[in-house]
PDB file of C-alpha atoms in Angstrom:
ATOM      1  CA  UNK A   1     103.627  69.302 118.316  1.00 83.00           C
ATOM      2  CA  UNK A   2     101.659  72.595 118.957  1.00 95.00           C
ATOM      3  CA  UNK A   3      99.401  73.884 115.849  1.00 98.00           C
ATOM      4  CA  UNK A   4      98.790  77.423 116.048  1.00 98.00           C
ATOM      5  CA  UNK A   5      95.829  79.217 114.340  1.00 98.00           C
ATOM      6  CA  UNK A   6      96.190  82.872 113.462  1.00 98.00           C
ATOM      7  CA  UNK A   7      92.996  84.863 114.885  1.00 98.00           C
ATOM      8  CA  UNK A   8      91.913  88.524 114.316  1.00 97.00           C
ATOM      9  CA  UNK A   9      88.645  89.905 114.961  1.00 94.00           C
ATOM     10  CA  UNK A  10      87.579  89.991 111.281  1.00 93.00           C
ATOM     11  CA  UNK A  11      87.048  86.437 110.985  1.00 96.00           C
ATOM     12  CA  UNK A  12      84.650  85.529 113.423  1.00 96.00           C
ATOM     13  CA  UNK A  13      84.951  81.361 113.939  1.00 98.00           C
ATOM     14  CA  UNK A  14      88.593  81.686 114.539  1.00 98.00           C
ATOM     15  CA  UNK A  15      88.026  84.333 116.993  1.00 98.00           C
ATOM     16  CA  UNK A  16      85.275  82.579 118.662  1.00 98.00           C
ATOM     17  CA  UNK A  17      86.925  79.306 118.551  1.00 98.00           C
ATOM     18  CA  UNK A  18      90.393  81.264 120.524  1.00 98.00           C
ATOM     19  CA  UNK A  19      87.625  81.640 123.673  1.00 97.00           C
ATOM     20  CA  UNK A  20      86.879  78.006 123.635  1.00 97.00           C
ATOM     21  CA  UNK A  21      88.350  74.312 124.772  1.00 97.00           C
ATOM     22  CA  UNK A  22      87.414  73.013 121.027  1.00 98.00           C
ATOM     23  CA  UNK A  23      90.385  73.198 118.772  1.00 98.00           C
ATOM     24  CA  UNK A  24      92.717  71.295 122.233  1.00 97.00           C
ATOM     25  CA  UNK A  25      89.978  68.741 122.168  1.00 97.00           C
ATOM     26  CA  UNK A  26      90.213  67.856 118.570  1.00 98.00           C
ATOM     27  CA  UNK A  27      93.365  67.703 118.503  1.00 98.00           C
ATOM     28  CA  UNK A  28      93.698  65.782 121.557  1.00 97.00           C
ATOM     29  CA  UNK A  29      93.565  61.959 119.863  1.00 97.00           C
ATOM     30  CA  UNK A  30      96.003  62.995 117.318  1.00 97.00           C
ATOM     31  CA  UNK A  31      98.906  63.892 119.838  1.00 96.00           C
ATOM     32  CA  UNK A  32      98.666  67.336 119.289  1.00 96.00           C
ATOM     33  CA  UNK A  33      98.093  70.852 121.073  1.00 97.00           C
ATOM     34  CA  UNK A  34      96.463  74.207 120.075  1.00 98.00           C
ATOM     35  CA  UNK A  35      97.627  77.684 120.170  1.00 98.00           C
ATOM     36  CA  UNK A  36      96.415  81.262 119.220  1.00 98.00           C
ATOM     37  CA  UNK A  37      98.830  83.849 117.257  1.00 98.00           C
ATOM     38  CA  UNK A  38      96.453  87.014 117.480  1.00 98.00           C
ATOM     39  CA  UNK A  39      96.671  90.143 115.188  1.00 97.00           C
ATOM     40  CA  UNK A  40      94.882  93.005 113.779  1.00 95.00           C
ATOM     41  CA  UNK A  41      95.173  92.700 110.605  1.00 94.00           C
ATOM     42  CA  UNK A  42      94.033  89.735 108.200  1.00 95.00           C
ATOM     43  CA  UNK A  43      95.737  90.811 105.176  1.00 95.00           C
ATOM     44  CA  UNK A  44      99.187  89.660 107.203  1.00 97.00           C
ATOM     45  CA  UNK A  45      97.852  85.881 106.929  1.00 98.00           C
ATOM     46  CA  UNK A  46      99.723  84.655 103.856  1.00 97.00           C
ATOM     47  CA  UNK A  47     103.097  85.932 105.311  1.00 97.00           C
ATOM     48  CA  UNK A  48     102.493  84.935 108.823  1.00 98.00           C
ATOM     49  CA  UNK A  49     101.466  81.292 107.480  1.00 98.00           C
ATOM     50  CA  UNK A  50     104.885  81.478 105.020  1.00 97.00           C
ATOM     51  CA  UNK A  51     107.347  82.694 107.633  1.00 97.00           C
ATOM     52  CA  UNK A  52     106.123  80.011 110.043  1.00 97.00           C
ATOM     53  CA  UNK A  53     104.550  81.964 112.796  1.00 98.00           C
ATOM     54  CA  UNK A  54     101.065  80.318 112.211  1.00 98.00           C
ATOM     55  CA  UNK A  55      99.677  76.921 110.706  1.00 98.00           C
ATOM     56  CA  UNK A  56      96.614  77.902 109.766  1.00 98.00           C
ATOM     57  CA  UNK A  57      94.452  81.118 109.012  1.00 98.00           C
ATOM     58  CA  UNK A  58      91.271  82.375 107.923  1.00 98.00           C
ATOM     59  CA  UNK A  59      89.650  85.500 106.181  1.00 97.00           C
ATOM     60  CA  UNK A  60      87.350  86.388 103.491  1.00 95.00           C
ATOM     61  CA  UNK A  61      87.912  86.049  99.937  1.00 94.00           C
ATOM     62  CA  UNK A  62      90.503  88.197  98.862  1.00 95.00           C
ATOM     63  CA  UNK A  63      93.810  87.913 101.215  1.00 97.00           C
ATOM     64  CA  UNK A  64      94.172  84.310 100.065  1.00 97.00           C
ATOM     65  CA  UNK A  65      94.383  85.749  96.435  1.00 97.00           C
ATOM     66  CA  UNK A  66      97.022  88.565  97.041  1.00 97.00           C
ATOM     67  CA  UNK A  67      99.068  85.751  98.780  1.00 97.00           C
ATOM     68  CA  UNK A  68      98.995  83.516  96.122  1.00 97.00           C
ATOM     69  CA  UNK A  69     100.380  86.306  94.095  1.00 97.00           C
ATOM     70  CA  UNK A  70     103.078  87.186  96.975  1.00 97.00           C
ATOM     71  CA  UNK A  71     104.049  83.447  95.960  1.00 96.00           C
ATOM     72  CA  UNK A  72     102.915  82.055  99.265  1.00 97.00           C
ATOM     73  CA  UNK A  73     102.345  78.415  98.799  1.00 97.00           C
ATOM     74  CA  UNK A  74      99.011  78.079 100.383  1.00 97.00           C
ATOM     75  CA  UNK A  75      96.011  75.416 100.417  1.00 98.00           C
ATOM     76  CA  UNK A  76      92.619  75.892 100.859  1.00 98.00           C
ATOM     77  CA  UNK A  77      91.226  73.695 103.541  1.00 98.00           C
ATOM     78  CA  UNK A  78      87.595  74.902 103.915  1.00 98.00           C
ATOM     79  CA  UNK A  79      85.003  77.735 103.948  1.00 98.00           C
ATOM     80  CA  UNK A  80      81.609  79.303 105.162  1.00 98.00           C
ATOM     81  CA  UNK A  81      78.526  79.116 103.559  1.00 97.00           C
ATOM     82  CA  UNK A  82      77.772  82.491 101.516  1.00 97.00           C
ATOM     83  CA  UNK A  83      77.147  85.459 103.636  1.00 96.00           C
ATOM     84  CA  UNK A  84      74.762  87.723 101.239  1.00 95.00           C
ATOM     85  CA  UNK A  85      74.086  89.991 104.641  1.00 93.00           C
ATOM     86  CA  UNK A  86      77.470  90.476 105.806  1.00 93.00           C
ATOM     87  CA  UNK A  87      78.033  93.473 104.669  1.00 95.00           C
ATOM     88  CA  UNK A  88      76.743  96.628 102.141  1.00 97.00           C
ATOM     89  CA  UNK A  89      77.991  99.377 100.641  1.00 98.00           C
ATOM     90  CA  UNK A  90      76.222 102.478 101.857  1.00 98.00           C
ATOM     91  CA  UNK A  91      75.352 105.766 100.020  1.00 98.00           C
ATOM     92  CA  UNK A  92      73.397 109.039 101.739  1.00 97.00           C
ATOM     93  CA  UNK A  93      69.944 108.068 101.329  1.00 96.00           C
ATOM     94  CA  UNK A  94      68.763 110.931  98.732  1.00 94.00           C
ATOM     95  CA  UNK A  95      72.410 111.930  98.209  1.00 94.00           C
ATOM     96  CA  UNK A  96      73.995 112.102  94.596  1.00 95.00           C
ATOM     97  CA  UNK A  97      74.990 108.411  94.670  1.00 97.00           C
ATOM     98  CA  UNK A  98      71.848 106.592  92.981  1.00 96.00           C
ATOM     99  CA  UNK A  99      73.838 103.769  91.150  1.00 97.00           C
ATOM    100  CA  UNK A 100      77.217 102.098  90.996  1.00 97.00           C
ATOM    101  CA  UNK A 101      78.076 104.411  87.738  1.00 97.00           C
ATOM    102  CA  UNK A 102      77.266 107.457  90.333  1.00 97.00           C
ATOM    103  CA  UNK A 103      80.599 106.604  92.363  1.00 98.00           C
ATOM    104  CA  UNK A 104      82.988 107.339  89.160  1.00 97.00           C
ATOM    105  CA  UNK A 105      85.106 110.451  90.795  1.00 97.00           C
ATOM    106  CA  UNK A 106      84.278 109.383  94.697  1.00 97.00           C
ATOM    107  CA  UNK A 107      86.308 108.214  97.721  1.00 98.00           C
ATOM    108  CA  UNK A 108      84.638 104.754  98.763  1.00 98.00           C
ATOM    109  CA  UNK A 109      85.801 104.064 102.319  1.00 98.00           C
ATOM    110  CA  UNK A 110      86.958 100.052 103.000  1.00 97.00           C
ATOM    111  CA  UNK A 111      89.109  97.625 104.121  1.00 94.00           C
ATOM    112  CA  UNK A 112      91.794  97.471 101.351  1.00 95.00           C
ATOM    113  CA  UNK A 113      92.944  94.414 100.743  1.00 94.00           C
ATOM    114  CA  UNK A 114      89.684  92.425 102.468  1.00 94.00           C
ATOM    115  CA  UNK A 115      86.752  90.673 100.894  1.00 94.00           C
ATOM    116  CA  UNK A 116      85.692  94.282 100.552  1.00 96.00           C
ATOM    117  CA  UNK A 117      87.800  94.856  97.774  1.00 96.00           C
ATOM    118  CA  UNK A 118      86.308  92.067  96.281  1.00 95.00           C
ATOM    119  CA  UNK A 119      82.808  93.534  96.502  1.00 96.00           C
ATOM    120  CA  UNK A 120      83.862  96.868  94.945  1.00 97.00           C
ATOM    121  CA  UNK A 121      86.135  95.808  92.352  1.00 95.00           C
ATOM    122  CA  UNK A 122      83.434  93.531  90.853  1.00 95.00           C
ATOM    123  CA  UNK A 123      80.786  95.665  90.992  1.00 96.00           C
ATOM    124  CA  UNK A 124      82.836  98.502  89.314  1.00 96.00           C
ATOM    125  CA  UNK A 125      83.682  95.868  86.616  1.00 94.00           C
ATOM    126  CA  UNK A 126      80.283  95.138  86.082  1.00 93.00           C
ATOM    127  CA  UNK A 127      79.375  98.623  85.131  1.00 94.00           C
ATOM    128  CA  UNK A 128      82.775  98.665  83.089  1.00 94.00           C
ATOM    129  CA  UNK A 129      84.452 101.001  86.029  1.00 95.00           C
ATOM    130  CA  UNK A 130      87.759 100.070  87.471  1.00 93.00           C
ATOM    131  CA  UNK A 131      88.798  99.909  91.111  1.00 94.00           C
ATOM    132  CA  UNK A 132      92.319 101.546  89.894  1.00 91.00           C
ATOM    133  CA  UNK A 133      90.949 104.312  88.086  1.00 94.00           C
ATOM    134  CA  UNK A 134      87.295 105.200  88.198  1.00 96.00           C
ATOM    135  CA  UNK A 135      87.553 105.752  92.512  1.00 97.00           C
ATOM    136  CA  UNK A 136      89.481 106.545  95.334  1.00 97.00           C
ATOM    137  CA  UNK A 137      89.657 103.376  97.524  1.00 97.00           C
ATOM    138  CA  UNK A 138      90.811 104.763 101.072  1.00 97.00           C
ATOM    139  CA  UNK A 139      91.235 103.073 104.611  1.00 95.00           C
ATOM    140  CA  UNK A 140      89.267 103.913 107.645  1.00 93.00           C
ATOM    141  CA  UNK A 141      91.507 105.425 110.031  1.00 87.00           C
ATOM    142  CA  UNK A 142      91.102 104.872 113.794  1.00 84.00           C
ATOM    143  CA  UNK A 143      88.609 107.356 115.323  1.00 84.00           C
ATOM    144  CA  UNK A 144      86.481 108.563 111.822  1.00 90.00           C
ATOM    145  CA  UNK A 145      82.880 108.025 111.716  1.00 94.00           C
ATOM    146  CA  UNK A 146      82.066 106.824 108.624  1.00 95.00           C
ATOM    147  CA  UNK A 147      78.774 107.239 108.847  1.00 95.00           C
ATOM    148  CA  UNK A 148      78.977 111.355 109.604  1.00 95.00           C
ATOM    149  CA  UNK A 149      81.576 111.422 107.086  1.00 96.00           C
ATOM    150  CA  UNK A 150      78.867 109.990 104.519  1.00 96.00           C
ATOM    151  CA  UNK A 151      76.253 112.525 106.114  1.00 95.00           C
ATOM    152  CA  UNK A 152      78.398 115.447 105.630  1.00 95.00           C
ATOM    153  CA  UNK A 153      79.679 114.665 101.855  1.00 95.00           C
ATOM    154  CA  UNK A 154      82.950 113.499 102.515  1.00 96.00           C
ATOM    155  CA  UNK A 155      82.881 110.134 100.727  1.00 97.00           C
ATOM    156  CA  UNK A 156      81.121 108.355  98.313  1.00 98.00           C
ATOM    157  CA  UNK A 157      80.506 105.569  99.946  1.00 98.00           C
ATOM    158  CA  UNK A 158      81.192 102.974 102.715  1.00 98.00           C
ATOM    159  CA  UNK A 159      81.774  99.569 103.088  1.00 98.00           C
ATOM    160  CA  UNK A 160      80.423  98.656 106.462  1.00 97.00           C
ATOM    161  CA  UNK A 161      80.061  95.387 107.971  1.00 95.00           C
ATOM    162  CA  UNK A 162      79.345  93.935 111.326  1.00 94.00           C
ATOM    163  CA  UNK A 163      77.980  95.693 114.136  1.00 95.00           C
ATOM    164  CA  UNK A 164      78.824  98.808 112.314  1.00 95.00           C
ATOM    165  CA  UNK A 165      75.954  97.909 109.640  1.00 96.00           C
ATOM    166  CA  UNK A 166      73.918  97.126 112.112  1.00 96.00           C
ATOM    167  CA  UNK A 167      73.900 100.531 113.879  1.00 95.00           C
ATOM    168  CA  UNK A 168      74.048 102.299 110.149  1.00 95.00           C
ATOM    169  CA  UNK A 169      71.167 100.718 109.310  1.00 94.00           C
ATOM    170  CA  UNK A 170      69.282 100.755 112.475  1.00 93.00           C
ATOM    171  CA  UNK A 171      70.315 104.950 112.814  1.00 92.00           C
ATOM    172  CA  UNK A 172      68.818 105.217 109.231  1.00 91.00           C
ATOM    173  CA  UNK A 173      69.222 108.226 106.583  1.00 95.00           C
ATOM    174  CA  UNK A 174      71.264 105.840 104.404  1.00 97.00           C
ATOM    175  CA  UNK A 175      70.669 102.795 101.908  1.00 96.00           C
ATOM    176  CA  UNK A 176      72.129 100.205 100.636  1.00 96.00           C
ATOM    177  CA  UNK A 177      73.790 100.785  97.208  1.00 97.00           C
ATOM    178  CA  UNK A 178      74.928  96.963  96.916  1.00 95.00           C
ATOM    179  CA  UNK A 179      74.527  93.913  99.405  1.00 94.00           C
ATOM    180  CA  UNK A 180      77.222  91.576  99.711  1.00 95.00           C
ATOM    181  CA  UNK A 181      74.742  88.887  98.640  1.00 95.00           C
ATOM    182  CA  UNK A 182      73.757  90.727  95.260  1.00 94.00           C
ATOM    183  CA  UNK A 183      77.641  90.763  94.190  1.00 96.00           C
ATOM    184  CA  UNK A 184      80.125  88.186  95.636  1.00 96.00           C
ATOM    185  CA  UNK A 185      79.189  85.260  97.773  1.00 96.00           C
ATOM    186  CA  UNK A 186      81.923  86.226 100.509  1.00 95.00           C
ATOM    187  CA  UNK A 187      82.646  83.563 102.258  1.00 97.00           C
ATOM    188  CA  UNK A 188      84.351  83.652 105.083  1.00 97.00           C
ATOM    189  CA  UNK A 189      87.934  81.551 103.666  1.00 98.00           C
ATOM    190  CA  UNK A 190      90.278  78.689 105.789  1.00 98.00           C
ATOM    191  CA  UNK A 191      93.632  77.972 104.273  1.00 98.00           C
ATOM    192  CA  UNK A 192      96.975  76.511 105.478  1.00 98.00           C
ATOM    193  CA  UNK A 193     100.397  76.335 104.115  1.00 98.00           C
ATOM    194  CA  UNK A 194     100.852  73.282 101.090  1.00 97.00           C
ATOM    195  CA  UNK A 195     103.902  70.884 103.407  1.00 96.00           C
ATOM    196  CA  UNK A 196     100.975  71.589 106.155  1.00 97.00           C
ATOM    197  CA  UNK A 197      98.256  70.418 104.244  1.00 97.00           C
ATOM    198  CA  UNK A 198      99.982  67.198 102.982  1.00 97.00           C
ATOM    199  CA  UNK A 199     101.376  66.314 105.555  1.00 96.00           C
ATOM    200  CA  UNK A 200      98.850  66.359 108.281  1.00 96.00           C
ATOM    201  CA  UNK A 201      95.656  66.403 106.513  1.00 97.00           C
ATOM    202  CA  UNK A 202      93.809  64.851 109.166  1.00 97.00           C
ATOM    203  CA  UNK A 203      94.932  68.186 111.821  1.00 98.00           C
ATOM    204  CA  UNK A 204      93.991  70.156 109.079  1.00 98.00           C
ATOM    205  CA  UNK A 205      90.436  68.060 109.200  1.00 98.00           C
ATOM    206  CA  UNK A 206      90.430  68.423 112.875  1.00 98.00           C
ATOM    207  CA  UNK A 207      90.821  71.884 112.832  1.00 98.00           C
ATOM    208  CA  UNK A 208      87.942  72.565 110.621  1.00 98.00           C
ATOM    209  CA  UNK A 209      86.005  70.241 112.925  1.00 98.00           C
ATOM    210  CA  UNK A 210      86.733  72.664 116.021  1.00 98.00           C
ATOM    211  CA  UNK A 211      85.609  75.647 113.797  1.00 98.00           C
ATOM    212  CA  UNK A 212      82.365  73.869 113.146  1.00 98.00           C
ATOM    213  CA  UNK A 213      82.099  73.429 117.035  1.00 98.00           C
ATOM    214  CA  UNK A 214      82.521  77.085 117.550  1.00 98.00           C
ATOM    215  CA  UNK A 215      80.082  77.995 115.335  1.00 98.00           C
ATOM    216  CA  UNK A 216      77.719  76.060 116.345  1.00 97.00           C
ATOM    217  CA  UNK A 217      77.956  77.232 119.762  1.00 98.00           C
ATOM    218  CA  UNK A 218      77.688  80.996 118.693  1.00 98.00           C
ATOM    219  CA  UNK A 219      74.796  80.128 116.559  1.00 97.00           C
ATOM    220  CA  UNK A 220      72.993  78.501 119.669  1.00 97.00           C
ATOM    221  CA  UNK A 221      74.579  81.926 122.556  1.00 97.00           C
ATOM    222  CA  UNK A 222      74.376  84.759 120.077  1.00 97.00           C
ATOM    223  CA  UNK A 223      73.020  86.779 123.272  1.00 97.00           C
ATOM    224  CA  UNK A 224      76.811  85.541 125.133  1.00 98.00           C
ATOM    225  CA  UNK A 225      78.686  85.798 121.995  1.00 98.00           C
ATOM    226  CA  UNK A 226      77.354  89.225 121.299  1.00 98.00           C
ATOM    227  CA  UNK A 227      78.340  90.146 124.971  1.00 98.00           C
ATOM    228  CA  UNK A 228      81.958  88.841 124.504  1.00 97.00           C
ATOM    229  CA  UNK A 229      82.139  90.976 120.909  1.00 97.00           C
ATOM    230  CA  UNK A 230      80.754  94.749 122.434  1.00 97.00           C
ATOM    231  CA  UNK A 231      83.498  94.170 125.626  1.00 97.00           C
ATOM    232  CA  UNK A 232      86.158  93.732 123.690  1.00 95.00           C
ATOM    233  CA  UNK A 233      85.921  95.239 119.965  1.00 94.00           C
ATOM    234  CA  UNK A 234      83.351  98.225 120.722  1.00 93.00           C
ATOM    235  CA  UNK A 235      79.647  98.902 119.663  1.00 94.00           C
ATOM    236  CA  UNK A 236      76.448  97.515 121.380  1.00 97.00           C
ATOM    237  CA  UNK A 237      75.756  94.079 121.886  1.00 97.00           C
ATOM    238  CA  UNK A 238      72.292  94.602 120.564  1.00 97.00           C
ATOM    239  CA  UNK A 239      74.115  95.792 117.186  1.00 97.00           C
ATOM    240  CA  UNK A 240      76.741  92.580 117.485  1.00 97.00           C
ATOM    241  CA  UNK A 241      73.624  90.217 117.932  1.00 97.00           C
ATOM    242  CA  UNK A 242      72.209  91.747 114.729  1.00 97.00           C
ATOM    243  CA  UNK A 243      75.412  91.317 112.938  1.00 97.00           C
ATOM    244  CA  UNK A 244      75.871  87.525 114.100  1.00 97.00           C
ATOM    245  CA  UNK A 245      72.377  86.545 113.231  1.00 96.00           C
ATOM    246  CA  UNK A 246      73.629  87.628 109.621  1.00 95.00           C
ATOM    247  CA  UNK A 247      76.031  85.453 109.459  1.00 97.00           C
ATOM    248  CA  UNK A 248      75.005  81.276 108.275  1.00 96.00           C
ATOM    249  CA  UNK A 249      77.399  79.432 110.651  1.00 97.00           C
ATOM    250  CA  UNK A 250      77.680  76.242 108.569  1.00 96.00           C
ATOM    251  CA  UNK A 251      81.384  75.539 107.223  1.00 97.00           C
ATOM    252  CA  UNK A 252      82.262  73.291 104.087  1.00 97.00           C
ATOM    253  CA  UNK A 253      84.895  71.815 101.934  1.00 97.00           C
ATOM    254  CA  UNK A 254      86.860  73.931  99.745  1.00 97.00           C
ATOM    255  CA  UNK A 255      84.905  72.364  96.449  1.00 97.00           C
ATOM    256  CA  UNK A 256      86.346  73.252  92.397  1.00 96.00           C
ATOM    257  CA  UNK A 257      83.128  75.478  92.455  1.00 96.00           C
ATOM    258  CA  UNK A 258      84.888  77.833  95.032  1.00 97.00           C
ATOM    259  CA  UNK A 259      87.628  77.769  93.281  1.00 98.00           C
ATOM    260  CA  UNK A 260      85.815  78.981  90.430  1.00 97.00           C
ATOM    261  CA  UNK A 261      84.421  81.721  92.593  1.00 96.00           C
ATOM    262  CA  UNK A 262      88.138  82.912  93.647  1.00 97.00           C
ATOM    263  CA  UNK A 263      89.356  82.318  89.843  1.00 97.00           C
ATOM    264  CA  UNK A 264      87.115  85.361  88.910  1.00 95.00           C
ATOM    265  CA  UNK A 265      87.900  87.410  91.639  1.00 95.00           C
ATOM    266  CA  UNK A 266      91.636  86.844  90.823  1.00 96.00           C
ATOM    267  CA  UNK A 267      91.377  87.543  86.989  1.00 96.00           C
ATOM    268  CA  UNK A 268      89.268  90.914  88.039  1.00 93.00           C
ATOM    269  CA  UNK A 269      92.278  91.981  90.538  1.00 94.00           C
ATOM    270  CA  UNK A 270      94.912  91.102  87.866  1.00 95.00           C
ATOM    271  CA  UNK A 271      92.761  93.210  85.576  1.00 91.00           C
ATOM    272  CA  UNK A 272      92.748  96.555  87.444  1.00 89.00           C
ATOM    273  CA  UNK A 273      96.279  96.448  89.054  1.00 90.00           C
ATOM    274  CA  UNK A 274      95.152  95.384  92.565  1.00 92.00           C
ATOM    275  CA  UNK A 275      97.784  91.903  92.091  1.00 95.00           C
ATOM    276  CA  UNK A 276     100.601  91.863  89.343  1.00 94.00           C
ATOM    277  CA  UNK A 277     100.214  89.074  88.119  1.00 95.00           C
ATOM    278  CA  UNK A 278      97.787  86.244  86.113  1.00 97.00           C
ATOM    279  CA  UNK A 279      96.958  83.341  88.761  1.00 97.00           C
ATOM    280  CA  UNK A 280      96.079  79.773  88.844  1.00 98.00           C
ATOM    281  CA  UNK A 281      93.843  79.798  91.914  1.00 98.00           C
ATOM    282  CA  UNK A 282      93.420  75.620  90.838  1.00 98.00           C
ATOM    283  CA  UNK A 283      97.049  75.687  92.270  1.00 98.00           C
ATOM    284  CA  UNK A 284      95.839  75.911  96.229  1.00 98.00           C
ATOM    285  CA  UNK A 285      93.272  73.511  96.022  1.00 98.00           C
ATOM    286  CA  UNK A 286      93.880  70.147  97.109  1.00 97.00           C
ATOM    287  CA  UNK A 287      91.111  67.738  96.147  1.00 97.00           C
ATOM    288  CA  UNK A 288      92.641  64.909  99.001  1.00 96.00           C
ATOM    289  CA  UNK A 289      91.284  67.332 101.427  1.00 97.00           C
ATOM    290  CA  UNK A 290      88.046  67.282 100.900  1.00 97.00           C
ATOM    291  CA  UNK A 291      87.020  64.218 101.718  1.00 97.00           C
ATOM    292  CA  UNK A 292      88.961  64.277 105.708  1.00 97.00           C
ATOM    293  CA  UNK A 293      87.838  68.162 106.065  1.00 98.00           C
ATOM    294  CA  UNK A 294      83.492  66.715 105.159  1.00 97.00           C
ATOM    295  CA  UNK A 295      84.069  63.879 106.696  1.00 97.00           C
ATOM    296  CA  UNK A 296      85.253  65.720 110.074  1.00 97.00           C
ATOM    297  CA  UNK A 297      82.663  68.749 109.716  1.00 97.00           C
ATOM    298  CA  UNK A 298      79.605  65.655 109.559  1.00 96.00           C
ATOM    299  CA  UNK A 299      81.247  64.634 112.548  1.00 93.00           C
ATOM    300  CA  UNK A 300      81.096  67.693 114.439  1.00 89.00           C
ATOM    301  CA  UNK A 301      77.615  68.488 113.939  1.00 72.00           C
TER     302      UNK A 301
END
């Protein structure tokens, strides 16, 4: 049997692990081979792990959600460590945006439908804003520089991440109006269809063993992985090192306390529209897996 993993550049373990011999040798002793399904666009996971095309996937936060809500029968077989530096929203340093209250009326640019919904819709909520009403959420589109567009008075604000934050904040004349870290814990999120889960829970565990791998070895070439990230995705590789450093590395069971996590961020969504319906996110965890998917990342170490 092949097990393919859907990668896109947004998660970076899967898309580390797709340019290494880890997830084959894991899954060597079970009888099983690896494959890569690669795509642009994260959001596409829940369907692409529904209709079959993949067997596992990976994000942040909030595509898992909106796919529960799509009906997608999913599992949650493990996830990062928080990543408080991941990401920020950024305002014009000096600019009429001094507080979360001061974006009521303003286009925020970010990745709809990522963990950077997440971010914005709960700190809106906080200051009893909504994402549906109280701003204009809007895409990047290909080519825009977000950071000119916040110079010039364009938007609001901007979502950045990655070796995009870097370069923001290394080009300076902005700040940062909320860090990931002060907000949402934004981890980066590993699930897998339910028959998938069940049925094979010691691929799934083998799987998140391979991730572990990967990260590890980034964590130990972040000069080489930062190399491999500029070639192929754009920006410097002195920005991508910056970005990578951010990030912890360390993967763990999907534990009743993240659950809790993605219970709040689905009861915010259903509140302001972004998902139609009330969820049970208690309904894609499966406690069996823990024990395999800890017992496989010890392993790995």
């Amino acid at each position: 049997m092949t097990v393919t993993l859907g990668v896109h550049a947004s998660n970076p373990s899967l898309y580390y692990l797709a340019r290494l011999p880890y997830l084959d040798e894991e899954l060597a002793p079970l009888g099983e081979t690896g494959a890569f399904h690669h795509y642009a666009d994260g959001t596409r996971t829940g369907a692409l792990l529904a209709d079959g095309t993949i067997d596992f996937g990976g994000t942040g936060s909030t595509p898992p959600v909106t796919a529960q809500a799509a009906g997608h029968d999913l599992v949650y077989a493990a996830v990062s460590a928080p990543r408080p530096d991941h990401g920020a929203l950024l305002v014009l340093d000096g600019g009429p945006v001094q507080a979360v209250a001061d974006l009521k009326g303003g286009t925020v640019v970010l990745g709809i439908g990522s963990w950077q919904t997440h971010l914005l819709a709960k700190a809106l909520h906080a200051q009893g804003l909504s994402y549906a009403e109280d701003v204009t959420p809007a895409r990047p589109a290909a080519g825009e520089d977000q950071a000119q567009r916040l110079r010039d008075g364009e938007i609001a604000g901007w979502i950045a991440q990655g070796a995009e934050l870097a370069a923001a904040r290394r080009s300076g004349g902005f700040r940062e109006l909320i860090r990931t870290g002060d907000v949402i814990t934004d981890r980066s999120v590993f699930f897998t269809r339910r028959d998938f889960a069940t049925g094979r829970p010691e691929v799934v565990a083998a799987i998140a063993a391979a991730l572990r791998r990967a990260d590890t070895w980034v964590a130990a070439h972040p000069a080489e992985a930062a190399a491999i990230a500029a070639e192929q995705l754009g920006g410097s590789a002195v920005d991508w090192q910056t970005a990578l450093a951010a990030l912890p590395w360390q993967l763990e069971p999907a534990t009743a306390g993240f659950i809790a996590e993605q219970q709040e961020a689905a009861d915010i969504f259903h509140g302001v529209g972004f998902i139609d319906r009330a969820l049970t996110v208690a309904d894609a965890h499966l406690p069996a897996l823990e024990a395999p998917v800890a017992a496989a990342l010890a392993k790995a170490v």
